[in-house]
XYZ file of C-alpha atoms in Angstrom:
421
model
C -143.560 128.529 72.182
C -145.557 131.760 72.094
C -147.096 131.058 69.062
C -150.437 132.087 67.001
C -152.150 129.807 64.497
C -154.579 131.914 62.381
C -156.747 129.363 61.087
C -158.340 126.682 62.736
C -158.758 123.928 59.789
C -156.967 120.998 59.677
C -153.415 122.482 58.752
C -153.925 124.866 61.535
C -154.653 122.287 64.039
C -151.968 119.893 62.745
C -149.174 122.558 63.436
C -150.722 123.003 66.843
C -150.837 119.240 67.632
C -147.715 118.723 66.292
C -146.071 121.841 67.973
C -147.727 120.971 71.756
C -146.361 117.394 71.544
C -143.910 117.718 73.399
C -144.463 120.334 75.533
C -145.615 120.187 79.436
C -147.650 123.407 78.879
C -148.986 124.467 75.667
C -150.727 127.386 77.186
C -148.672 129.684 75.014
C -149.842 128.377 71.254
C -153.124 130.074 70.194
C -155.628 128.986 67.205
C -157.752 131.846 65.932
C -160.198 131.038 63.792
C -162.508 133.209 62.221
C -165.523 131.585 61.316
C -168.705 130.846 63.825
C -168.374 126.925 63.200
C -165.174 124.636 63.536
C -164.059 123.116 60.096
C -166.759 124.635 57.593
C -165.025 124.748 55.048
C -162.713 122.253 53.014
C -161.491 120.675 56.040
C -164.596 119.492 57.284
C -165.838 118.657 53.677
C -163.689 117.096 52.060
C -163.044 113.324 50.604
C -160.903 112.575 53.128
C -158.272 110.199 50.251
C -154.836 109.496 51.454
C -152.444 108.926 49.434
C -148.352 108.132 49.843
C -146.953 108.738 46.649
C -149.369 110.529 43.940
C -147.349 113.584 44.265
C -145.277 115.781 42.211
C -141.512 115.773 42.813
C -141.592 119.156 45.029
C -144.365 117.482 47.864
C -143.114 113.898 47.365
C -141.695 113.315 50.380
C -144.177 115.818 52.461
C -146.726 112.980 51.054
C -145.129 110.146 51.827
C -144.444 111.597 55.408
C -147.804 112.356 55.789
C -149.062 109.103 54.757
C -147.077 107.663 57.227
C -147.905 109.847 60.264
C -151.456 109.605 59.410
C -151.016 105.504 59.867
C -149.297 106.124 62.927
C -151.701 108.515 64.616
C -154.629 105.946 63.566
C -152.942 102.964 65.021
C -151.961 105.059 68.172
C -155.442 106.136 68.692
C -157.985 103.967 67.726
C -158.668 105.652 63.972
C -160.228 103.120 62.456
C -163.149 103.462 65.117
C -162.400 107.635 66.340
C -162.506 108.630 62.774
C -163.061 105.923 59.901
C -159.547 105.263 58.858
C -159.173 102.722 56.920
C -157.023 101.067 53.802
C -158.496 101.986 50.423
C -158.275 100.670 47.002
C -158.407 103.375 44.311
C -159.811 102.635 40.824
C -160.112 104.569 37.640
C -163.463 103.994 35.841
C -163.642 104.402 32.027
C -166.806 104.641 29.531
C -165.855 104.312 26.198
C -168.409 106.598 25.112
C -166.702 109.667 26.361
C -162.631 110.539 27.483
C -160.683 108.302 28.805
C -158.854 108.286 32.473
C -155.345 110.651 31.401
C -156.244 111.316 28.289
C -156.577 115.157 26.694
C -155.038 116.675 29.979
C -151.373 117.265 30.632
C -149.823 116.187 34.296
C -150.980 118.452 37.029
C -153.614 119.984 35.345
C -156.312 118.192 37.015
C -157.547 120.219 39.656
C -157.947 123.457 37.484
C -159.487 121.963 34.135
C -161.550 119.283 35.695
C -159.873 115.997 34.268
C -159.795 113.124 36.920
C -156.974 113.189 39.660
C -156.327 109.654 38.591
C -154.094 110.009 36.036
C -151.548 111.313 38.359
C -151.102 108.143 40.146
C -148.743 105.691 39.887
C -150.779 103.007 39.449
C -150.590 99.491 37.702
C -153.476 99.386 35.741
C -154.225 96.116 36.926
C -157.785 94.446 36.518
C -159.361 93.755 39.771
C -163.285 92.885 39.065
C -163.667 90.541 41.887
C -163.055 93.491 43.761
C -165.290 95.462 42.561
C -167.939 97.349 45.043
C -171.272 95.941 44.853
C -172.508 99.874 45.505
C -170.727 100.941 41.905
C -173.503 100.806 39.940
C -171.668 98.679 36.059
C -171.620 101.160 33.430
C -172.436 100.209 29.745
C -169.363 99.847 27.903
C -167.180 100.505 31.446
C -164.151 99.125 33.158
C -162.376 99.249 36.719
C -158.796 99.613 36.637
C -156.826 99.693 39.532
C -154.350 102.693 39.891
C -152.979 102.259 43.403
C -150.526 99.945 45.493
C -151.412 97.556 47.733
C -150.826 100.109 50.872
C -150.593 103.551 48.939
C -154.055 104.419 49.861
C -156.328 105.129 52.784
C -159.753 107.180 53.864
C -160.905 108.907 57.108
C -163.570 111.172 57.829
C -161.851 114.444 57.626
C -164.594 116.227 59.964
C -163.989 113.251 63.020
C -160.283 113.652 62.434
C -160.547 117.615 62.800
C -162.568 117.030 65.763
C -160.008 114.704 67.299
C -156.701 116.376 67.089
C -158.315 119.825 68.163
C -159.592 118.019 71.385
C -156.229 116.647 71.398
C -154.717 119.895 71.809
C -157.530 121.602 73.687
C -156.282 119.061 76.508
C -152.771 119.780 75.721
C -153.520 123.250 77.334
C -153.759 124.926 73.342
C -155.884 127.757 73.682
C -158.416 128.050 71.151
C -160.363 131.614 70.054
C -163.329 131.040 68.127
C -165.477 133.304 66.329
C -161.916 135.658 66.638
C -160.017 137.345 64.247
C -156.562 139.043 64.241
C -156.887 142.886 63.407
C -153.347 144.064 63.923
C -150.005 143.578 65.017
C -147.903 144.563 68.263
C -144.557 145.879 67.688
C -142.040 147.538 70.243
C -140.301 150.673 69.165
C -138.027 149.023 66.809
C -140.538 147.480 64.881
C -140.128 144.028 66.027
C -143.283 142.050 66.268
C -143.952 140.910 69.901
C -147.661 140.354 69.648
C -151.244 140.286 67.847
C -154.223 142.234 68.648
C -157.576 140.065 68.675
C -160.844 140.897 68.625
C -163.212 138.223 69.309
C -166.890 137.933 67.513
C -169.326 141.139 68.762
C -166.112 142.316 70.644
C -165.015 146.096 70.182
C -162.206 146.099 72.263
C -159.068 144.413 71.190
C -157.560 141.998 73.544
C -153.648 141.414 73.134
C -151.874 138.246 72.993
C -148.321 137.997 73.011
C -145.990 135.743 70.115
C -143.022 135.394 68.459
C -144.247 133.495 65.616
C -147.414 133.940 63.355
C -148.329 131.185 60.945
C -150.564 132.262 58.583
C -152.621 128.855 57.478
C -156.559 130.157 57.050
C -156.785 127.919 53.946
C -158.674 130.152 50.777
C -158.766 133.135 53.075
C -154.778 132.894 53.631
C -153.982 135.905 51.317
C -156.586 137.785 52.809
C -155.046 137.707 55.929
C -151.840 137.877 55.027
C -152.207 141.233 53.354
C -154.585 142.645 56.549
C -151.480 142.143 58.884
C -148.673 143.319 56.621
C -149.836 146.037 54.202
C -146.904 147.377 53.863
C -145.716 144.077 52.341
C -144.669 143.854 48.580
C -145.496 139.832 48.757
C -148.433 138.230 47.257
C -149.698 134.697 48.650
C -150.563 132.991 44.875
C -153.123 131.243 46.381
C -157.006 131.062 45.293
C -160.178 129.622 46.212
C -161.533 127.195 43.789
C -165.077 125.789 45.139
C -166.077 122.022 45.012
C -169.862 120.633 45.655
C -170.212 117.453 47.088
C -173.048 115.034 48.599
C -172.763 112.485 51.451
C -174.622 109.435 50.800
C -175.937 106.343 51.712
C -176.289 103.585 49.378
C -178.714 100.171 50.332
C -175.903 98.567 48.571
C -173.815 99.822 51.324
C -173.656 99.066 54.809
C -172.025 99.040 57.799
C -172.297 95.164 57.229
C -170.673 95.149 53.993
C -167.225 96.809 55.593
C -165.931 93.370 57.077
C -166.548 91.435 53.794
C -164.272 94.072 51.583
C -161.614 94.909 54.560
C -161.173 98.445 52.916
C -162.696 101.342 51.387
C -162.675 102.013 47.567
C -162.352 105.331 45.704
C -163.511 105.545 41.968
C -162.153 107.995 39.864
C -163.765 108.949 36.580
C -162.824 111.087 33.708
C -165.417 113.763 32.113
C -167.747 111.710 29.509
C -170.510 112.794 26.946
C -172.952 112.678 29.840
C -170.961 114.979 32.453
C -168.491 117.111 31.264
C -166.768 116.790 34.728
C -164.706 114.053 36.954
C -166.336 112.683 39.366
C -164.696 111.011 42.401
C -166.303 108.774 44.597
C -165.407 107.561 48.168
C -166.363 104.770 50.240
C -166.107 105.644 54.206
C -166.910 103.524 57.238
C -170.010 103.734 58.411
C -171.771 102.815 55.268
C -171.212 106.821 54.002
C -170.111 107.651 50.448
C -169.118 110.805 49.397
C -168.553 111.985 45.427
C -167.590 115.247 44.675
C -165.571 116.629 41.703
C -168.071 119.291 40.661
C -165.790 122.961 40.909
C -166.786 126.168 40.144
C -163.751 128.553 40.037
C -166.327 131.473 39.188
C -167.901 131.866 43.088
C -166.143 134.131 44.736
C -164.796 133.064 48.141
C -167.603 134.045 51.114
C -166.227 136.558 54.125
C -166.356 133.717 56.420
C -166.806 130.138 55.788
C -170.009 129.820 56.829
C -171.258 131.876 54.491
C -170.952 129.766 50.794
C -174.015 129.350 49.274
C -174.581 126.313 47.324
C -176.099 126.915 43.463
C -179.496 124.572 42.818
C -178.262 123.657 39.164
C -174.791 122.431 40.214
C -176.208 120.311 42.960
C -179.006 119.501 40.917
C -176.022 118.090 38.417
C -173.842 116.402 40.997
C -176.904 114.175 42.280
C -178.063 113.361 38.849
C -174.162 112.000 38.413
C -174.545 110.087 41.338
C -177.547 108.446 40.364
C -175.985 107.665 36.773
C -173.061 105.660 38.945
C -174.129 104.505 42.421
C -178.019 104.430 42.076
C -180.166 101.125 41.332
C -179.758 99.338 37.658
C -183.308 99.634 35.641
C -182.347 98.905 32.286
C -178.769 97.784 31.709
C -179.203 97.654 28.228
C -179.805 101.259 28.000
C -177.741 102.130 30.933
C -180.275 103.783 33.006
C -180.449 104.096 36.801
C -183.218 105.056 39.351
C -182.739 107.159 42.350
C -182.548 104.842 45.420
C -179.499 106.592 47.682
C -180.387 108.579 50.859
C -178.734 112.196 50.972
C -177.282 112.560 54.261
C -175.499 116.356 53.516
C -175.031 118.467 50.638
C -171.752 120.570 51.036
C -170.048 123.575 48.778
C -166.329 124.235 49.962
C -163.791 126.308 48.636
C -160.273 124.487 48.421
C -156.892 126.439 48.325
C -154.888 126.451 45.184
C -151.976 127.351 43.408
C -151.199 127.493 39.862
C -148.229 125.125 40.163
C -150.345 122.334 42.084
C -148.235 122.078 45.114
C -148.649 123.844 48.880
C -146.938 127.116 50.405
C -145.103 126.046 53.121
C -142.322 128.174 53.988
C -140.998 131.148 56.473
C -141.238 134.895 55.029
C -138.337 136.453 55.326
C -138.552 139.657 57.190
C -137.682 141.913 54.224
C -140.933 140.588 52.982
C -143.046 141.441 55.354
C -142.955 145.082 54.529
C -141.291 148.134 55.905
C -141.052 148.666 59.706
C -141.448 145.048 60.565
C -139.066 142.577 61.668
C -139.526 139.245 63.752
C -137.429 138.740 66.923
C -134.132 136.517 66.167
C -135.589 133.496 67.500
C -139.355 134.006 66.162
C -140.624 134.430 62.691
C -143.894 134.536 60.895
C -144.799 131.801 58.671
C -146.902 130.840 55.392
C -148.870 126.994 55.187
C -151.701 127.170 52.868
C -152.325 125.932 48.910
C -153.026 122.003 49.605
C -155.594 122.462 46.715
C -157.648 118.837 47.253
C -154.540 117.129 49.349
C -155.417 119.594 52.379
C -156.033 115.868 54.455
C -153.708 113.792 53.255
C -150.879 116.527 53.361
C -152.119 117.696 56.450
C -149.997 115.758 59.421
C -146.700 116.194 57.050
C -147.510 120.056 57.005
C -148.181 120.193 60.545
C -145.314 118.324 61.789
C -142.643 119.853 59.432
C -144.050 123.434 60.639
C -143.580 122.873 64.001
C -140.064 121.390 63.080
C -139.382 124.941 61.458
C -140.705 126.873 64.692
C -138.560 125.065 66.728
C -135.204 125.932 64.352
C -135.185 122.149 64.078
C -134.507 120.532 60.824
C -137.520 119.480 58.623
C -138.765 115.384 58.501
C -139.252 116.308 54.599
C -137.758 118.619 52.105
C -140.101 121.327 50.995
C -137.688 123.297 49.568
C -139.254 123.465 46.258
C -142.905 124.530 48.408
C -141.177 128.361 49.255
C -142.965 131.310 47.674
């Protein structure tokens, strides 16, 4: 395949495992990634929700794909156990006192004005108290809704997942360069790319590997990169970085013990109210973990490498005294107050890819814009996958297997036409 991956998140590594599937050697398909630690960014921190068919007409059938290929790797594999997959049941919690889910936020607009991801779904609005998870803590003047099918949902640990499929290719013969980065292209004397120069962390001397395809999926930094290789280019990459906090937590209302009794996990979604002015979103895993995130900041800038995002006291601060407010222990339900009884396993800050238009990049550059004095052999090309926003996991598998599909000059298991730049 001859073929470099720059980025080594979970879109990166899905091309790759998608791409060395079926080959005998894989020898010839490089990741590069950048920073000093494997998935330290969104793909290792993120909620991990799966969804099949909360998407906008342009990614609806990349979802729907992906939803299904996730399923089938899970089953194939041993997911439930290898990385915590697992049906969910998503519900949309309102409190009168403040906005309600959908309300005072047009379609799409979620991610970028903070209103709850919920009211995108196509859910039923069906009451489901018995279902309820005892590690919710009830909310004065609240009430559950359920907003997703029966088998529309699921949750996995996005980090174990990472760490399986890259192991998976790793033993696929996928060569992996980490702390590496891509400084320039090769070209022969006709300007047609047959190659990248790398230059691995501490390394001064550029070491050459040679390609016929680039794709370009580095996630927030994608842009970045894009614009270090081809200068020359008159394209821009719309995507920006938009950074989330989150906490991983344990609840004793929670427990490994308490998995059997429910059969799946749960996500809450909640719209901003007159005590947060944000949406929180809460996640049950396996393992007796919750995660609840939904705190952005689209003011920090986006760190040189991944590794380097510092995480702001206040905003932390804020996201743990939400998660008190709705997962810790009931004092006084009268008054709807809460004590602090949850265990903090990991506070993360992450910076997420986004568009404006709320759906991915996924597409082929065409050589005119890649800038002048570069073309890409007739059978090669160089290639864009980046933007997921929050839907990096869930859209992952689709991305990487309809990427490899479009390496291979084979046609694509979903349309993305609408996903082009």
């Amino acid at each position: 395949m001859r073929t470099v991956i720059i980025g080594g998140g979970i879109i990166g590594v899905s091309i790759a495992f998608y791409l060395s599937e079926t080959l005998e050697d894989s020898t010839s398909i490089h990741i590069v990634e950048s920073s000093s630690r494997l998935f330290a960014s969104a793909s290792g921190y993120a909620a991990g929700f799966l969804a099949k068919d909360w998407f906008s007409l342009g990614a609806a059938e990349l979802g729907a794909l992906s939803f299904e290929l996730h399923k089938k790797l899970a089953d194939n594999n041993n997911g439930s156990e290898t990385w915590g997959y697992a049906p969910s049941t998503a519900l949309s919690l309102a409190i009168q006192e403040g906005v309600g889910v959908g309300t005072g936020a047009r379609e799409g607009d979620w991610l970028l004005n903070g209103t709850s991801r919920a009211g995108v779904s196509a859910g039923n609005d069906v009451v489901n108290e018995d279902g309820t998870p005892a590690w919710l803590t009830k909310q004065k003047s609240g009430s559950l809704d359920v907003i997703s099918s029966e088998h529309g949902c699921a949750q996995v640990d996005p980090l174990r997942l990472c760490e399986f499929m890259m192991e998976a290719c790793r033993t696929r013969g996928v060569q992996v360069h980490y702390p590496a980065k891509v400084v320039s292209l090769r070209k022969d004397d006709e300007g047609s790319l047959i190659g990248v120069n790398l230059v691995s962390d501490g390394g001064n001397v550029p070491s050459e590997i040679t390609c016929k395809d680039i794709v370009i999926a580095s996630g927030a930094w994608t842009p970045a990169v894009f614009k270090r290789l081809f200068h020359k280019s008159t394209v821009s990459i719309p995507v920006s970085p938009l950074a989330g906090y989150s906490l991983l937590i344990r609840s004793p209302r929670h427990s490994e013990l308490d998995e059997p009794k429910y059969g799946r996990s749960h996500a809450i979604f909640s719209a901003p109210t007159q005590t947060y002015s944000w949406a929180p979103e809460i996640f049950s895993r396996t393992g007796g973990e919750i995660y609840i995130a939904g705190l952005n900041d689209p003011r920090l800038p986006l760190p040189e490498q991944a590794t380097g995002a510092i995480i702001q006291h206040e905003s932390m601060t804020e996201v743990k005294k939400v998660a008190v407010q709705l997962m810790g222990r009931v004092v006084s339900m009268r008054d709807a107050v809460a004590e602090n009884d949850l265990e903090v396993i990991r506070e993360a800050l992450c910076f997420r890819p986004v568009t404006d238009r709320g759906t991915p990049i996924i597409t082929r550059v065409p050589d005119s814009g890649l800038g002048r004095g570069t073309q890409t052999p007739h059978d090669g090309g160089v290639f864009v996958a980046a933007g997921h926003g929050p839907w990096g996991i869930s859209l992952s598998l689709g991305t990487g297997k309809v990427v490899a599909e479009m390496i291979r000059g084979e046609n694509t298991s979903a349309d993305i036409s609408r996903l082009g730049l």
